[in-house]
PDB file of C-alpha atoms in Angstrom:
ATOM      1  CA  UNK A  82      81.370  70.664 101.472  1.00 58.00           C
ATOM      2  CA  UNK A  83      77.933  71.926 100.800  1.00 60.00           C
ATOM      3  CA  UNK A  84      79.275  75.307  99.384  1.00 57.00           C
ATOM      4  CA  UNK A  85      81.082  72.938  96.843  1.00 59.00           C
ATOM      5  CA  UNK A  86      77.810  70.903  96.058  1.00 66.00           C
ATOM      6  CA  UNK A  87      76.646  74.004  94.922  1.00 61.00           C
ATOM      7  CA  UNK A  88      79.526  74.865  92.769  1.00 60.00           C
ATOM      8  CA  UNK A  89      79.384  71.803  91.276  1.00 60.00           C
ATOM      9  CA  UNK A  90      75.830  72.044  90.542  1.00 61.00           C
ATOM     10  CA  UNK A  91      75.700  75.116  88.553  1.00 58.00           C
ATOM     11  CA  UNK A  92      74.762  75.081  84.281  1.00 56.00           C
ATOM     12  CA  UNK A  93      75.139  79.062  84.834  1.00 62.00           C
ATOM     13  CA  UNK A  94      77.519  79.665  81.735  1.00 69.00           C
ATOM     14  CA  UNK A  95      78.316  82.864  83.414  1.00 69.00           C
ATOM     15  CA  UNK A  96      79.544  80.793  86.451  1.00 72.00           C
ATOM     16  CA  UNK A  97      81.955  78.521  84.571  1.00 76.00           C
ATOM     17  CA  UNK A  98      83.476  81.358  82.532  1.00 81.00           C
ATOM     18  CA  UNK A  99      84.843  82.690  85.322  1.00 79.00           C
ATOM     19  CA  UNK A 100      85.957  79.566  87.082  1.00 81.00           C
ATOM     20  CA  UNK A 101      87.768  78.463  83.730  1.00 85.00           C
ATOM     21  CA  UNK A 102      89.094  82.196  83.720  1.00 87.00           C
ATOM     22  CA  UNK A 103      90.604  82.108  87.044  1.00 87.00           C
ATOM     23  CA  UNK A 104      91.838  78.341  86.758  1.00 91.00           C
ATOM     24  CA  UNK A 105      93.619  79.001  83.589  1.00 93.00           C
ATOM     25  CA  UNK A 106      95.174  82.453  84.162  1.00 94.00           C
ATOM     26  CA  UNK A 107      96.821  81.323  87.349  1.00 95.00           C
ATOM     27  CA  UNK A 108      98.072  78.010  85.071  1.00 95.00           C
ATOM     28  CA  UNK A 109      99.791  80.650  82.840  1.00 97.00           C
ATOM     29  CA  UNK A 110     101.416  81.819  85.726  1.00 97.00           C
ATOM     30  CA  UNK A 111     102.957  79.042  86.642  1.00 97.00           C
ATOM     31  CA  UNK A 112     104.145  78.353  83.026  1.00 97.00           C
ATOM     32  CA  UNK A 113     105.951  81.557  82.852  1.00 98.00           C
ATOM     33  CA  UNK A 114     107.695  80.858  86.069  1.00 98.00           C
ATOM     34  CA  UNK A 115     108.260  77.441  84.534  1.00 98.00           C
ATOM     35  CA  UNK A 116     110.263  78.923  81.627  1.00 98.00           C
ATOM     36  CA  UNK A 117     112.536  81.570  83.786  1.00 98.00           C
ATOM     37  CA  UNK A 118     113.470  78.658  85.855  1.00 98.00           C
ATOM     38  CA  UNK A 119     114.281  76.033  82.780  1.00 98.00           C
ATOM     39  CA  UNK A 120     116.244  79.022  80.946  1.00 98.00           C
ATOM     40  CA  UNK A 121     118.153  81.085  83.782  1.00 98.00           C
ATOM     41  CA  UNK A 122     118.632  78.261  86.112  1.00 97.00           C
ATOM     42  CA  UNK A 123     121.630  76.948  84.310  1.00 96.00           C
ATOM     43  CA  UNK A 124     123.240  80.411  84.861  1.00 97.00           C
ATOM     44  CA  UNK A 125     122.490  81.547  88.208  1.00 98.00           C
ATOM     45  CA  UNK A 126     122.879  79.396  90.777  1.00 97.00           C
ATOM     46  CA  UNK A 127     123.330  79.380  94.459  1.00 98.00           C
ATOM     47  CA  UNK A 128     126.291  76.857  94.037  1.00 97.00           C
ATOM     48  CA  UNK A 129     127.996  79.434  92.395  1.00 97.00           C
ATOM     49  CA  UNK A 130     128.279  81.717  95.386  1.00 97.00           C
ATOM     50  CA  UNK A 131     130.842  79.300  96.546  1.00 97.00           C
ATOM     51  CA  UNK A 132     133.098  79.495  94.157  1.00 95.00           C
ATOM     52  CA  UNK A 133     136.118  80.974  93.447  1.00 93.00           C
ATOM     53  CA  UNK A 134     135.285  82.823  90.418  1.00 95.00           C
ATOM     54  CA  UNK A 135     132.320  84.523  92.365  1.00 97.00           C
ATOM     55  CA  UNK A 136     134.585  85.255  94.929  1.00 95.00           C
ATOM     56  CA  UNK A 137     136.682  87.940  93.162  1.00 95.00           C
ATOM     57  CA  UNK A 138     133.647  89.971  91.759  1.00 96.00           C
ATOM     58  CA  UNK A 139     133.096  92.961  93.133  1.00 96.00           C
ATOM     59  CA  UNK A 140     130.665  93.842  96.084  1.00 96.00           C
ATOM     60  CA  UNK A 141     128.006  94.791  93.872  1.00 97.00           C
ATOM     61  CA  UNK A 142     127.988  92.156  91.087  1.00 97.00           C
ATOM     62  CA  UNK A 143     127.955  89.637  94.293  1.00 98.00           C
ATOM     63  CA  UNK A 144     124.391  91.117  95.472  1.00 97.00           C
ATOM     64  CA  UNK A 145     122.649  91.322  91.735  1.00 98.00           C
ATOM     65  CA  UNK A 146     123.981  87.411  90.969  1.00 98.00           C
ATOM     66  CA  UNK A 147     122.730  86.679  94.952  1.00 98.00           C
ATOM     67  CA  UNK A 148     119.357  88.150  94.549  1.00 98.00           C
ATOM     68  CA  UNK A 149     118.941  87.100  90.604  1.00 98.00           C
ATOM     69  CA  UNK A 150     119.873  83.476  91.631  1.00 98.00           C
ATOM     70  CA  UNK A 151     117.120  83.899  94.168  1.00 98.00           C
ATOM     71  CA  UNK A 152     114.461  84.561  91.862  1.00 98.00           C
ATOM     72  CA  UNK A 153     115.334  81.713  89.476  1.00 98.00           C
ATOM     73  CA  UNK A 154     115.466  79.000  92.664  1.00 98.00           C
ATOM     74  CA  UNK A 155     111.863  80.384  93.803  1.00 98.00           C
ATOM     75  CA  UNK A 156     110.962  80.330  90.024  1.00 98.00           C
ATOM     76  CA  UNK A 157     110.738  76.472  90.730  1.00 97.00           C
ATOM     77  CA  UNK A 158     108.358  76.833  93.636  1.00 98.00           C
ATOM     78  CA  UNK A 159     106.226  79.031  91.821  1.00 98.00           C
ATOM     79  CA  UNK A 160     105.537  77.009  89.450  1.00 98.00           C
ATOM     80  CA  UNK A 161     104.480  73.810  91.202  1.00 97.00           C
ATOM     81  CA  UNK A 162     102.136  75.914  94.011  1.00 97.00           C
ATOM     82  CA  UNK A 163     100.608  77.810  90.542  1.00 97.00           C
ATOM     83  CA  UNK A 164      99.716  74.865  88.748  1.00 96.00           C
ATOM     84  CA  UNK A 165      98.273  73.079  91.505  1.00 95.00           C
ATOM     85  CA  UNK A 166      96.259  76.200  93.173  1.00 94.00           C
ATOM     86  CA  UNK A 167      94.862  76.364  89.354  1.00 93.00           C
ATOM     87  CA  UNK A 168      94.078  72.829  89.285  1.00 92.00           C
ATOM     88  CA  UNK A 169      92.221  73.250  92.604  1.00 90.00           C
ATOM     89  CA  UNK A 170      90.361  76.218  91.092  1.00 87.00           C
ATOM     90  CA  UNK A 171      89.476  74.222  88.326  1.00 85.00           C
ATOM     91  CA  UNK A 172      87.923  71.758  90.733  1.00 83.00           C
ATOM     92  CA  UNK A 173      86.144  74.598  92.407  1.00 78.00           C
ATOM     93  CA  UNK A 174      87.748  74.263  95.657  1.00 81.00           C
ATOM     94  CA  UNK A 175      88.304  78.407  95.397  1.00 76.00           C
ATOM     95  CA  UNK A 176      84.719  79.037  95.183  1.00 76.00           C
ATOM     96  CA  UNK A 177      83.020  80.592  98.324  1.00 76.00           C
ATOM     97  CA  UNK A 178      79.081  80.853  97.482  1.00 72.00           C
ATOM     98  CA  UNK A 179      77.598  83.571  96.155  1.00 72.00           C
ATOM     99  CA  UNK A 180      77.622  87.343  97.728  1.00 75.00           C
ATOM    100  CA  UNK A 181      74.427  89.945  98.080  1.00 77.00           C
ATOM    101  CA  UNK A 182      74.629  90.726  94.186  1.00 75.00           C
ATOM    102  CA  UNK A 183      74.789  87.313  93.119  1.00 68.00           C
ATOM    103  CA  UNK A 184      78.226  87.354  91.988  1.00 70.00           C
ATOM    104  CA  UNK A 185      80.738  84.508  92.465  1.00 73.00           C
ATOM    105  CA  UNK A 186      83.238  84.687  95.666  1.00 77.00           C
ATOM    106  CA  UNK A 187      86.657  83.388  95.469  1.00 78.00           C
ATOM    107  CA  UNK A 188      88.785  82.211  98.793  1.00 80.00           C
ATOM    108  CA  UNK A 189      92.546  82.824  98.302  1.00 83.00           C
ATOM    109  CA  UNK A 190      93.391  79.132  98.547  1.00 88.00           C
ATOM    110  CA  UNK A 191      96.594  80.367  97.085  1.00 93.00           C
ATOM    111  CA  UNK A 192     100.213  78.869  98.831  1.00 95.00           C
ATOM    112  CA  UNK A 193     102.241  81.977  98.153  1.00 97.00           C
ATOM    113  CA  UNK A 194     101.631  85.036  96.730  1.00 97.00           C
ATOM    114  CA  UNK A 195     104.586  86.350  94.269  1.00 97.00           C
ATOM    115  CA  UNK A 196     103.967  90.175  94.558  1.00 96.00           C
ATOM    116  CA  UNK A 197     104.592  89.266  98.364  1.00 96.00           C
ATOM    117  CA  UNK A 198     107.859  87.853  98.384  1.00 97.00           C
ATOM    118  CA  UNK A 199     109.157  89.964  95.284  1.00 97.00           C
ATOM    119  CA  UNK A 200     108.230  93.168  95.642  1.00 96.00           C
ATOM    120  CA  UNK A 201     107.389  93.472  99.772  1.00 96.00           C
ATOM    121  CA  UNK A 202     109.386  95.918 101.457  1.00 95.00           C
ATOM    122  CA  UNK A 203     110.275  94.311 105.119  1.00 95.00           C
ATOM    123  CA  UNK A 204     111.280  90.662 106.066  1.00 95.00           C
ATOM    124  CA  UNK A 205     107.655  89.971 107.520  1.00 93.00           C
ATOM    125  CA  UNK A 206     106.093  90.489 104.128  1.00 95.00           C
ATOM    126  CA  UNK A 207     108.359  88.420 102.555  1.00 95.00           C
ATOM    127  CA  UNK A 208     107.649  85.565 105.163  1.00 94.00           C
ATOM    128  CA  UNK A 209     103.588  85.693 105.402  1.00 95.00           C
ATOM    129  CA  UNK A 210     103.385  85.808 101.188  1.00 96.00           C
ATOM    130  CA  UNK A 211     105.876  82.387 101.039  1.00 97.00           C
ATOM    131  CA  UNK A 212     104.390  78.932 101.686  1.00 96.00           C
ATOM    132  CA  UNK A 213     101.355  80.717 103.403  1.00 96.00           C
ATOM    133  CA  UNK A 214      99.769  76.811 104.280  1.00 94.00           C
ATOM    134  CA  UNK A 215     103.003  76.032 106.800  1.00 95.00           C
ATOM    135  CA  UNK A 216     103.454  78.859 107.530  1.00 95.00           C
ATOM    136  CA  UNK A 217     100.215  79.442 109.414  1.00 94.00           C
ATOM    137  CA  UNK A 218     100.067  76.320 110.742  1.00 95.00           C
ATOM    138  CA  UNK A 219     103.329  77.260 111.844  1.00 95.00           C
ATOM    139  CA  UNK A 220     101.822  80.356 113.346  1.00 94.00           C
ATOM    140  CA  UNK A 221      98.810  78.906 115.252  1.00 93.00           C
ATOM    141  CA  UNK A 222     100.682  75.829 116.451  1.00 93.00           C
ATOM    142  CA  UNK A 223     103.762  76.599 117.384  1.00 93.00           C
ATOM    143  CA  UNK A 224     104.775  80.248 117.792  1.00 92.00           C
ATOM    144  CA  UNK A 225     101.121  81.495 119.335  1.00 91.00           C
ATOM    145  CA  UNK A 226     101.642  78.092 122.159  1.00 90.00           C
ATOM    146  CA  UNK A 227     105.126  78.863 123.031  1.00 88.00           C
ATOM    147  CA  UNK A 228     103.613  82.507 123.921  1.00 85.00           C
ATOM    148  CA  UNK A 229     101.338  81.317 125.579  1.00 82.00           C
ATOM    149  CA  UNK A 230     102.573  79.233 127.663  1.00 72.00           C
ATOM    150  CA  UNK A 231     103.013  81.676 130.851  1.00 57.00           C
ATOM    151  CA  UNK A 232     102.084  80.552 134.421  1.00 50.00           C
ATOM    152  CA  UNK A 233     102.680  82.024 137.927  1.00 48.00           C
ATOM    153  CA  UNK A 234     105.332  79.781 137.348  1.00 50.00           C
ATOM    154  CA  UNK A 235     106.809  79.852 134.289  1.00 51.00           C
ATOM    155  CA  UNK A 236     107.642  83.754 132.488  1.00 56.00           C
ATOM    156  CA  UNK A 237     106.475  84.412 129.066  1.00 56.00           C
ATOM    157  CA  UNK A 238     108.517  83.480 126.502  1.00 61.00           C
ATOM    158  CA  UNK A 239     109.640  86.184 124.327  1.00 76.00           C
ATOM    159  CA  UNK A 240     108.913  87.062 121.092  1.00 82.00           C
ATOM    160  CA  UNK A 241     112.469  86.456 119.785  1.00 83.00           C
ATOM    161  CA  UNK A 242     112.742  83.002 121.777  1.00 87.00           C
ATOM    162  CA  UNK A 243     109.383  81.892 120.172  1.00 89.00           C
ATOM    163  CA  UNK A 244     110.506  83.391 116.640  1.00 91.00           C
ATOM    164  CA  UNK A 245     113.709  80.960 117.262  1.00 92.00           C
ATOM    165  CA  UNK A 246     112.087  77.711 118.428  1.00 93.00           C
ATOM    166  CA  UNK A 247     109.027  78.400 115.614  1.00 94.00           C
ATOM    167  CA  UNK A 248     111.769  77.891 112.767  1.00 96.00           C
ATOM    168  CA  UNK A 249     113.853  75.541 114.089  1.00 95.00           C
ATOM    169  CA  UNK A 250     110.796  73.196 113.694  1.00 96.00           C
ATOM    170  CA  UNK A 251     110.658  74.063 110.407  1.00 95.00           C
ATOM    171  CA  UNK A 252     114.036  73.596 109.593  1.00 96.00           C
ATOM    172  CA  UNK A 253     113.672  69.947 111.634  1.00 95.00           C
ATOM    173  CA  UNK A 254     110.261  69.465 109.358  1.00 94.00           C
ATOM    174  CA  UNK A 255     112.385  69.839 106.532  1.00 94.00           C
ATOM    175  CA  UNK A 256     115.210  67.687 107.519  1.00 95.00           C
ATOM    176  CA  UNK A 257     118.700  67.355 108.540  1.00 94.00           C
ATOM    177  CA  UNK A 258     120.938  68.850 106.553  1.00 97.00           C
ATOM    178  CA  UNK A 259     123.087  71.303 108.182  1.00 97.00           C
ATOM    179  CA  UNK A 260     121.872  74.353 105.593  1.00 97.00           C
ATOM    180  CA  UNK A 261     118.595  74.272 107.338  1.00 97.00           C
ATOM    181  CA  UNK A 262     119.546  75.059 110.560  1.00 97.00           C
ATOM    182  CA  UNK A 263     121.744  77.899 109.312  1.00 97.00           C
ATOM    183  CA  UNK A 264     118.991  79.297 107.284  1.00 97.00           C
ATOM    184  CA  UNK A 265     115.951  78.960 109.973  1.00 97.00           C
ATOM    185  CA  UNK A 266     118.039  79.829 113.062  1.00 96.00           C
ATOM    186  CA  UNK A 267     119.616  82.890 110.907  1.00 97.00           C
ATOM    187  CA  UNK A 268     116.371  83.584 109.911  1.00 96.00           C
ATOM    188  CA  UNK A 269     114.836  83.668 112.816  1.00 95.00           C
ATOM    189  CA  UNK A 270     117.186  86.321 114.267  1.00 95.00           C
ATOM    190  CA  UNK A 271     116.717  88.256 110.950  1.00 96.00           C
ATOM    191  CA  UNK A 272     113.104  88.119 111.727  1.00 94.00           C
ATOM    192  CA  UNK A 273     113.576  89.610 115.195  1.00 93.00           C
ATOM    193  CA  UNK A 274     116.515  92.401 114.262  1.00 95.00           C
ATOM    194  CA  UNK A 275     114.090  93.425 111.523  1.00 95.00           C
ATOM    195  CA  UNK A 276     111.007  93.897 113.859  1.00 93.00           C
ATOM    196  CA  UNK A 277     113.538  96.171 116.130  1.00 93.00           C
ATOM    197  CA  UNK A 278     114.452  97.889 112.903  1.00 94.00           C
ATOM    198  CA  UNK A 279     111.011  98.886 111.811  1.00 93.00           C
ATOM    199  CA  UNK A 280     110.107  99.575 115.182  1.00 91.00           C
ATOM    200  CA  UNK A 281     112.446 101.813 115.811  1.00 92.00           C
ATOM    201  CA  UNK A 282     112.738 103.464 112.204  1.00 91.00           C
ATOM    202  CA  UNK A 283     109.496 103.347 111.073  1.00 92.00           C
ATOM    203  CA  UNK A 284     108.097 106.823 113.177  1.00 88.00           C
ATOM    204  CA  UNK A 285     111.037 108.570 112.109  1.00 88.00           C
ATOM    205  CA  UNK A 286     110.114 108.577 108.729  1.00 89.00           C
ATOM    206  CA  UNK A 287     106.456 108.647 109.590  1.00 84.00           C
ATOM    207  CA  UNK A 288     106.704 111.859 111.502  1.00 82.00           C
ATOM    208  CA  UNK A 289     108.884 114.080 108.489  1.00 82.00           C
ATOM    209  CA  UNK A 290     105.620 113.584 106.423  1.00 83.00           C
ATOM    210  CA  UNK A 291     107.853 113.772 103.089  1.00 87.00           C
ATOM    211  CA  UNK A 292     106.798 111.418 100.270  1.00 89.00           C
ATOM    212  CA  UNK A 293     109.619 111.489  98.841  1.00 92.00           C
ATOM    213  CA  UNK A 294     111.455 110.077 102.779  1.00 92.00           C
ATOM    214  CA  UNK A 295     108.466 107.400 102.414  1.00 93.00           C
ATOM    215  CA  UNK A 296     109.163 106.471  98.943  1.00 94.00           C
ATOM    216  CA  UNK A 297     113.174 106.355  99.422  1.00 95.00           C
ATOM    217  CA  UNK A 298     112.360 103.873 102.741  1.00 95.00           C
ATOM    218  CA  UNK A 299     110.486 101.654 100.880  1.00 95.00           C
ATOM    219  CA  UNK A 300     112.735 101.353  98.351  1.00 96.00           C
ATOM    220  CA  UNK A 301     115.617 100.661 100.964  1.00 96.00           C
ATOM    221  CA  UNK A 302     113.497  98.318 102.450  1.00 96.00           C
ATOM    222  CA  UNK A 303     112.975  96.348  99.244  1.00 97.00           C
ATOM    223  CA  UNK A 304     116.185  96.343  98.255  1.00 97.00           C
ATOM    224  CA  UNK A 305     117.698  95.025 101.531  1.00 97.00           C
ATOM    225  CA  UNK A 306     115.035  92.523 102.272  1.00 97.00           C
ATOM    226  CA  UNK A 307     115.483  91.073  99.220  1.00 97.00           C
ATOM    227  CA  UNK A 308     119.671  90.737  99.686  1.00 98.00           C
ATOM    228  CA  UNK A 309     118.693  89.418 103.152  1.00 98.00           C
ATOM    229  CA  UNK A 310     116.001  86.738 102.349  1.00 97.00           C
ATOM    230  CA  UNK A 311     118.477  85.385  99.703  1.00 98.00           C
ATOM    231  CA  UNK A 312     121.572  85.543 101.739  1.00 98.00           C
ATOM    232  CA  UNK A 313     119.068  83.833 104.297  1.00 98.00           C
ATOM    233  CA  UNK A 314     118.657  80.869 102.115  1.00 98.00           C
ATOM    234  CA  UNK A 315     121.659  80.244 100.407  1.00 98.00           C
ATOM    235  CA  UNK A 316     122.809  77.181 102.722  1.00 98.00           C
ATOM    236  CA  UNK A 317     119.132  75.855 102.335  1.00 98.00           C
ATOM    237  CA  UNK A 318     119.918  75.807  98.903  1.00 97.00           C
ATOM    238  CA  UNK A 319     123.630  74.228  99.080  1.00 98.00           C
ATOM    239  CA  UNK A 320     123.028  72.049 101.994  1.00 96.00           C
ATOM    240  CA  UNK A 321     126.382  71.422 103.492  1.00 97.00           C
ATOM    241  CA  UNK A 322     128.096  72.652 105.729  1.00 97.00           C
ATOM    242  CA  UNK A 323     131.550  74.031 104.231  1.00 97.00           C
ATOM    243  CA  UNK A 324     129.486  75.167 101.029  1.00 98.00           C
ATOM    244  CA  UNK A 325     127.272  77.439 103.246  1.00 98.00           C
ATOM    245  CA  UNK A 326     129.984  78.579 104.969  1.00 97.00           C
ATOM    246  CA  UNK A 327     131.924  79.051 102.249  1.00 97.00           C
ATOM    247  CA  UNK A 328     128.625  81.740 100.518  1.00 97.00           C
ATOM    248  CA  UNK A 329     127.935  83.624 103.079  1.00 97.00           C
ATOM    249  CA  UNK A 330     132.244  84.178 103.350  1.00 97.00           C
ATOM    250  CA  UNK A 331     132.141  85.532  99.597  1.00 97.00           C
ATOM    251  CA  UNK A 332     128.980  87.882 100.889  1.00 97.00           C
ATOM    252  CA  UNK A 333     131.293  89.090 103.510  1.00 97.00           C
ATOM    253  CA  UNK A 334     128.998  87.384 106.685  1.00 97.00           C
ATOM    254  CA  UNK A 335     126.947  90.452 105.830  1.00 97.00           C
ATOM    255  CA  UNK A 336     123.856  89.654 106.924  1.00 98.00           C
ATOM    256  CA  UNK A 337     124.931  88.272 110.212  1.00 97.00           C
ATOM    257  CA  UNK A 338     127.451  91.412 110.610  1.00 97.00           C
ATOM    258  CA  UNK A 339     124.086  93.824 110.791  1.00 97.00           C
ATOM    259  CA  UNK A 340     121.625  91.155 112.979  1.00 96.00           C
ATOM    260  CA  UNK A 341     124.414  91.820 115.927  1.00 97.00           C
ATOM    261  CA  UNK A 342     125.083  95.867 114.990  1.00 97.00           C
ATOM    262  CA  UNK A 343     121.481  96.183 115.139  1.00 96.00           C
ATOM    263  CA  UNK A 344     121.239  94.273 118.699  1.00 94.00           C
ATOM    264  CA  UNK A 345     123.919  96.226 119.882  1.00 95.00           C
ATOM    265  CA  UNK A 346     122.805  99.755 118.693  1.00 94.00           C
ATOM    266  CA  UNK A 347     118.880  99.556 119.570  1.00 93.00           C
ATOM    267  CA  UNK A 348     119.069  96.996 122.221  1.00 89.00           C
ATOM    268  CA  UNK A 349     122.717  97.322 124.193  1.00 90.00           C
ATOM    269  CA  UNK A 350     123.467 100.866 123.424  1.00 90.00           C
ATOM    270  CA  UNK A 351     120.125 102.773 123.877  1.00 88.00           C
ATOM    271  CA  UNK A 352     119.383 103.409 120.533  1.00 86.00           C
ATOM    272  CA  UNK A 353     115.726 102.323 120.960  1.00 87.00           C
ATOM    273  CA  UNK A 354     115.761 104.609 124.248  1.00 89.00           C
ATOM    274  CA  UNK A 355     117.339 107.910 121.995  1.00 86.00           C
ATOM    275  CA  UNK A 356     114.852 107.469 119.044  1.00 87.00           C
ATOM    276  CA  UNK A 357     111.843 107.737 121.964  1.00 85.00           C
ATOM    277  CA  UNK A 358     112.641 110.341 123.427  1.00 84.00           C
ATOM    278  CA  UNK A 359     113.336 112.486 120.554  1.00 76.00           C
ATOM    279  CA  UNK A 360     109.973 111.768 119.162  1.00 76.00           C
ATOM    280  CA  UNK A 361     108.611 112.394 122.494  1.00 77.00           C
ATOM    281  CA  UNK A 362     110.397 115.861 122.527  1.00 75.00           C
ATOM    282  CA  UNK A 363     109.265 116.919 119.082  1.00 73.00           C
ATOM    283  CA  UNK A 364     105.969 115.885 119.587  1.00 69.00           C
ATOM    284  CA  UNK A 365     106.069 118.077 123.038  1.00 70.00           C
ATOM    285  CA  UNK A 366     107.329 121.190 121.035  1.00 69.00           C
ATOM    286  CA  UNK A 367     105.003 120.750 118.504  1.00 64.00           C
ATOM    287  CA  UNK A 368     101.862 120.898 120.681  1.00 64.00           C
ATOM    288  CA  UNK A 369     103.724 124.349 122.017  1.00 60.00           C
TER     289      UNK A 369
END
């Protein structure tokens, strides 16, 4: 409160330029989001993934409408979180004192964080930039007690059980609909097969020190967290039941499909174990 009073109690022209500057800027963000979601909302929708017509495209055209429909629902979100972080600006709830050469300090009082969730290249990039107020209340309140909650008693929980129990309060914060449960409980796992994924994948392409290996990874990993987060939410988007059901059957139960071959192939199968020791061995014959 008392770094506001000072805020507010600044003539400093200087000051109020950039205040204005920031508030405004991040306003015209949310208009532009504002007009992709009044013009390309009418075309791409998730309702459409449940019908028969986008049934019979190909494999493809299934993933660019999937992920292009995601964009324009999020478009929505975007728009309402920009106006009102700029509104807050505006109000100087963003400013943070002054730092050793007497220029202004921002916080990042911002709820999501679009380069984040568009362009991030693993699921848990996607997840911190999107609805970053829940989510770390999410974080500190749920997820970090359930792990610790370990007595002589009572085991640890694991990460995977807390990942699950985390979002199914979310999805019972948000309601009752049946697509919520699908999406957080779906997501959840996602969340967890990912972490396995990176963990396991991740020193591989660390260790052939080849730019062009890192570049082509990230670019993978881009691509498919993008086709999972939207798969992800497509019954939080439809609601129902049959209708989620009925998407994810015209995206082939993809993303499910790969959560279990990825269990089975780092977790059941050794994978995890194989990848070890063959880094262990070429880092032994490399200190040869």
């Amino acid at each position: 409160m008392s770094t506001y009073r000072r805020m507010i109690s600044f003539d400093s022209t200087a000051y109020r330029r950039q205040l204005n500057t920031r508030a405004y800027s991040t306003l015209l963000v949310g208009l532009f989001w504002m007009v992709v979601y009044v013009v390309y909302n009418p075309t791409f929708t998730f309702l459409h993934l449940t019908t028969n017509e986008f049934q019979y495209k190909g494999m493809v055209a299934k993933a660019v409408y999937l992920c292009t429909a995601g964009v324009v629902a999020r478009a929505a979100y975007y728009t309402a979180w920009k106006m009102s972080e700029g509104a807050c600006v505006l109000a100087g709830l963003g400013f943070d004192g002054l730092d050793d050469s007497g220029s202004v300090r921002w916080m990042d009082i911002s709820n999501v964080h679009i380069s984040s969730v568009e362009l991030g290249t693993s699921i848990r990039e996607l997840i911190d930039g999107w609805n970053i107020g829940t989510n770390t209340w999410l974080r500190h309140h749920v997820y970090l007690r359930i792990m610790s909650q370990s007595t002589k008693h009572v085991p640890p929980s694991s990460s995977t059980a807390a990942t699950v129990m985390t979002f199914l309060v979310s999805a019972w914060w948000h309601g009752f609909y049946p697509g919520y449960y699908l999406t957080f409980v779906i997501a959840a796992l996602v969340s967890s097969a990912a972490r396995t994924l990176r963990r396991n994948l991740n020193p591989l392409v660390t260790q052939t020190n080849s730019p062009n290996a890192k570049f082509a990874y990230n670019i993978a990993g881009w691509a498919l967290s993008k086709y999972t987060l939207d798969f992800v939410v497509s019954p939080f988007m439809v609601l129902t039941l049959p209708l989620s059901l009925n998407a994810w059957r015209n995206n082939y139960f993809s993303v499910p499909i790969a959560v279990v071959l990825i269990h089975l192939s780092f977790n059941v199968l050794g994978g995890s174990q194989y990848i070890r020791k063959h880094l262990a061995a070429k880092y032994a014959s490399a200190k040869m």
